[in-house]
Structure formats: C-alpha cells, structure tokens
Amino acid sequence: MTDHEIAIVGAGLIGAAAARHAALAGLDVVLIGPGEPADPTDHDGPFASHHDSGRITRHLDSSAVWAELAARSIAEYPSIAAASGSEFHHPVGVLWADRGPGGLDDLAWSSEQYDVAFEEITAGDDPRAVPWRFSDDHAVGFEPAPAGYIDPRRMVAAQRAAARAAGATTDDGVVEHLTRGHDDVTIHLRAGEEITAAQVIVATGAYTAFLLRSIVHLPIVPITAAIILGEVTPDVAAALHTMPAMIHRIGDGDYVDVYAVPPVQYPDGRWYIKLGAEVLPEVELRSSAAVNEWMAGAADEWQSHLRTSLQSVLPDIEFVSTAVKPCMYARTPTHFPFVDRIDDRLFVAAGGNGRAAKSADAIGSLVVSLTSAGRWADAFDHEVFRVPR
Ligand SMILES: Cc1cc2nc3c(=O)[nH]c(=O)nc-3n(C[C@H](O)[C@H](O)[C@H](O)COP(=O)(O)OP(=O)(O)OC[C@H]3O[C@@H](n4cnc5c(N)ncnc54)[C@H](O)[C@@H]3O)c2cc1C
C-alpha cells in the first residue's frame, strides 16, 4: 500500500510552502528533507540557498512574472505567521538605487499594478535613505511596507509548522534516488528507509538536476554566490531599526546588483548587516560534490569585492567584524522557476534564480495546484514555468 498521496522532497522555502498548501488542500502529504548543517565545513548532506537570516521582499520588479509571484506570496505572509505563531516578515521598506536619471523607470508597471507608492527621493536629504550612500549620479527611490525583508530560516520553520498544523508529516531524511513503480514512486533515503507516494514533487533547489539525472535532464545549474556579514553592536542595531533594505543596480563591469539587509539578529545572538552581489561571469557548479565543496569553503575570490562594496554604501557604519560566506543560486535558462510535470507522478518546483525566497509561497501553491488538478489551472501562462524540451 502506498504510504502517502503526495511526497515533497526538499524541505526548503519552496518545498515547505508546497507542504503547507498540500496539507491545506486536505492531501495526505509528507515533507522530506534535512535541516541546516551544524558545521558546514564537515557536512556531506545537501546545503541550501536559504541558510541565512535575511532576504529582501518587495512588490516592485522589472519582470511582471516575478512581481506577481511576490504579490501573491506577500499577501500570504500574515496567514503563515498566524498559523505557525512565528513572525518572519520585517516591513521596513526597500531603497532602490540605479544610475539615473530614468534608471528606475522600469519599476513603474509593478508600482501601478500593485498600488505601491514608490517615490523617487533625494538620498542625501531624506531620512528614509539613512544610512545608505550613493554617488550623486544615482536615481534613488523608496518602496514602503510591506516591502522590507524576511528571515528565511524562520519562514521555512513557519511554513513547516503551519503544514504540520494542517496535517502534514515531516521526515528529515536525505533522498538518494527515486524509482517509478506501477502505481507509485518509491523514495529511497540515504539511511536505508523507503517511502512510497502516489505523486512526488521534487523541490531540492540547486541539487534538483543532480537528483533527477537518471530520470530526466533538467537545465537547472547551481551558480556560485556569496555574501558579507558586517557585525554591528546591539546599540547600533537598535539605532538603525528603521533602516530599509537596499538594492543597488550597478549594471556595469562585473557587477549586476548589490543588495543588502539591515541589522538582523542571527542564531549566534549577534547583529549583522548582510550585503550580497550578483557578479559576471557566473561560475557554474557541475555536480553535487562541486556544490558541497563551494558551500563548505570561504568564497575567497569574493572577499575583496564584498568588503569594498560594504564600505562604499555604508561608509559611516563602524563594523565590529566582517565575514564572507558562500551561497548558491539555482539558475534556469528562462530565469524563472520550473513548475512542471516530469511524468504523471513526478513534478518539479525548483530554480529560484536568486529571487525565490520572497515568492516561495506562490511557487509552492502553483505546483500543488498542478498536482491536485491534474492540469495547469492558474491564470499564469504555464509556458513561463515549463521545463524547455
Ligand atoms: C546570497 C543569496 C541571497 C539571496 N537573496 C534573496 C533575496 O534578497 N530575496 C529573494 O527573494 N531571494 C533571494 N535569494 C534566493 C532564495 O534564497 C532562493 O531562491 C530560495 O532559497 C530557493 O528556495 P528552494 O526551496 O528552491 O531552495 P532551497 O532554499 O535551497 O531549499 C532546497 C532544500 O532541498 C534540500 N535538499 C537538497 N537535496 C536534497 C536531497 N537529496 N534530499 C532531501 N532534501 C534535499 C536542501 O536541504 C534544502 O533544504 C538569495 C539567494 C542567495 C544564495
């Protein structure tokens, strides 16, 4: 007899969201996947793109697809928090900077569509821009709440708790491989157990193509990324409690974007401002082993870029310490997540492209709708989320 109606492999942001939606739809669902490694330097299981405490959330986006995914997800934050009793959303606003004039014009569509009172401001004079600094040739704009940031660790915990409250079960095993049976799929765990389910959603982020390699070719490629954590004292963090998150679209040379989250208290009890960057050329990680080697390392090649960036946008902040940490994006050729059917029992929801933390709830909802309806039943055009074939 099949153990569950539906199994979700990968208990990250998208998988945990899918588990909540499946449980709320009344399905018998199990969410399978481990938590965060205790010591990244000595870990042979999967890593994740969300093992951090700050991710920017916002309505505005130059892509209408990403803007709609964000809007749907942001609208769900209060019910996820209420169902789990856990707060993860900090609506402090987002400061946007681009070389102007006209540098922010592409955001007008989502501003109008979602009635977001986006306002261009003079960064040097406006308290909403404090303490960020940009050179005078920049256009700067402020997107108010509910934009701001989420704590992705807390969001995963909240989604899991809400899923369990709605009847989901969880298993912290690592999946080695999947095999197709006549009426179900068998999920083989590293520890030796097997779980069967009538339908399986694979939401294993950067590892998805590797896990499904023997079944299907998926063009989801892990890309290296890194962040810098600038530690501030609790007093500085308290003084900066209204500081917005920030996106600086540089768009020249090697840099694409620099983005940062205001002081957040991390699991070690200390307060950090987090800054990351998207750089070119992107470096691809071609195997699980390559992903794990990158994630266990020190991102040496990013150290000086990130330290210089942090200093440049926050020259007035005194940092107690700084530390650079590796991370990874799951890149698809479409730059949108894949939400698609592999066959009649196997589905994929992965490919965050560095954008999916804020929008994971809507992506999880889309894949559950696809599995339970048996066809694409959403107002979005499915072509956007299909695996190219
Ligand atoms: C530095 C950085 C900054 C970012 N900033 C932002 C931001 O500001 N705003 C934003 O919206 N997004 C941001 N993102 C993107 C966002 O974090 C990702 O898009 C999101 O985490 C993707 O969610 P996911 O569930 O697909 O993958 P993940 O969060 O990586 O989760 C995948 C899960 O699958 C599990 N798994 C993998 N293999 C197996 C296996 N074999 N068996 C069982 N489980 C497995 C892993 O343990 C993990 O828990 C950022 C990403 C990075 C790296």
mmCIF file of C-alpha atoms in Angstrom, residues 6-32 156 158-171 201 203 349 360-361 363-365 367-368 371:
data_model
loop_
_atom_site.group_PDB
_atom_site.id
_atom_site.type_symbol
_atom_site.label_atom_id
_atom_site.label_comp_id
_atom_site.label_asym_id
_atom_site.label_seq_id
_atom_site.Cartn_x
_atom_site.Cartn_y
_atom_site.Cartn_z
ATOM 1 C CA ILE A 6 1.923 13.135 -2.073
ATOM 2 C CA ALA A 7 5.566 13.444 -1.019
ATOM 3 C CA ILE A 8 7.603 16.608 -1.294
ATOM 4 C CA VAL A 9 11.355 16.125 -1.490
ATOM 5 C CA GLY A 10 13.344 19.138 -0.221
ATOM 6 C CA ALA A 11 12.268 20.985 2.916
ATOM 7 C CA GLY A 12 13.469 24.395 1.806
ATOM 8 C CA LEU A 13 11.467 27.530 1.074
ATOM 9 C CA ILE A 14 9.534 26.128 -1.896
ATOM 10 C CA GLY A 15 9.142 22.581 -0.517
ATOM 11 C CA ALA A 16 7.873 23.746 2.881
ATOM 12 C CA ALA A 17 5.429 26.112 1.165
ATOM 13 C CA ALA A 18 4.179 23.292 -1.068
ATOM 14 C CA ALA A 19 3.704 21.080 2.007
ATOM 15 C CA ARG A 20 1.525 23.740 3.641
ATOM 16 C CA HIS A 21 -0.612 24.154 0.525
ATOM 17 C CA ALA A 22 -0.971 20.397 0.063
ATOM 18 C CA ALA A 23 -1.994 19.897 3.687
ATOM 19 C CA LEU A 24 -4.468 22.781 3.480
ATOM 20 C CA ALA A 25 -5.948 21.126 0.374
ATOM 21 C CA GLY A 26 -6.655 18.069 2.513
ATOM 22 C CA LEU A 27 -3.975 15.847 0.947
ATOM 23 C CA ASP A 28 -2.032 13.253 2.915
ATOM 24 C CA VAL A 29 1.431 14.803 2.490
ATOM 25 C CA VAL A 30 4.928 14.083 3.765
ATOM 26 C CA LEU A 31 7.712 16.686 3.535
ATOM 27 C CA ILE A 32 11.149 15.041 3.300
ATOM 28 C CA VAL A 156 10.845 27.742 6.495
ATOM 29 C CA ALA A 158 6.835 28.793 9.979
ATOM 30 C CA GLN A 159 5.776 27.002 6.767
ATOM 31 C CA ARG A 160 6.720 23.630 8.275
ATOM 32 C CA ALA A 161 4.805 24.393 11.484
ATOM 33 C CA ALA A 162 1.768 25.575 9.513
ATOM 34 C CA ALA A 163 1.960 22.455 7.312
ATOM 35 C CA ARG A 164 2.123 20.192 10.368
ATOM 36 C CA ALA A 165 -0.779 22.045 11.980
ATOM 37 C CA ALA A 166 -2.781 21.322 8.818
ATOM 38 C CA GLY A 167 -1.938 17.605 8.976
ATOM 39 C CA ALA A 168 1.371 17.177 7.075
ATOM 40 C CA THR A 169 4.036 14.827 8.376
ATOM 41 C CA THR A 170 7.761 15.544 8.122
ATOM 42 C CA ASP A 171 10.858 13.379 7.742
ATOM 43 C CA ILE A 201 7.195 16.957 -6.009
ATOM 44 C CA ALA A 203 11.916 20.868 -4.663
ATOM 45 C CA ALA A 349 9.333 23.047 -8.400
ATOM 46 C CA ALA A 360 8.351 30.724 -2.489
ATOM 47 C CA ASP A 361 4.829 30.514 -1.131
ATOM 48 C CA ILE A 363 5.600 28.797 -6.278
ATOM 49 C CA GLY A 364 4.651 26.082 -3.767
ATOM 50 C CA SER A 365 0.992 26.848 -4.339
ATOM 51 C CA VAL A 367 2.951 23.151 -8.025
ATOM 52 C CA VAL A 368 0.358 21.796 -5.600
ATOM 53 C CA THR A 371 -0.550 18.037 -8.976
#
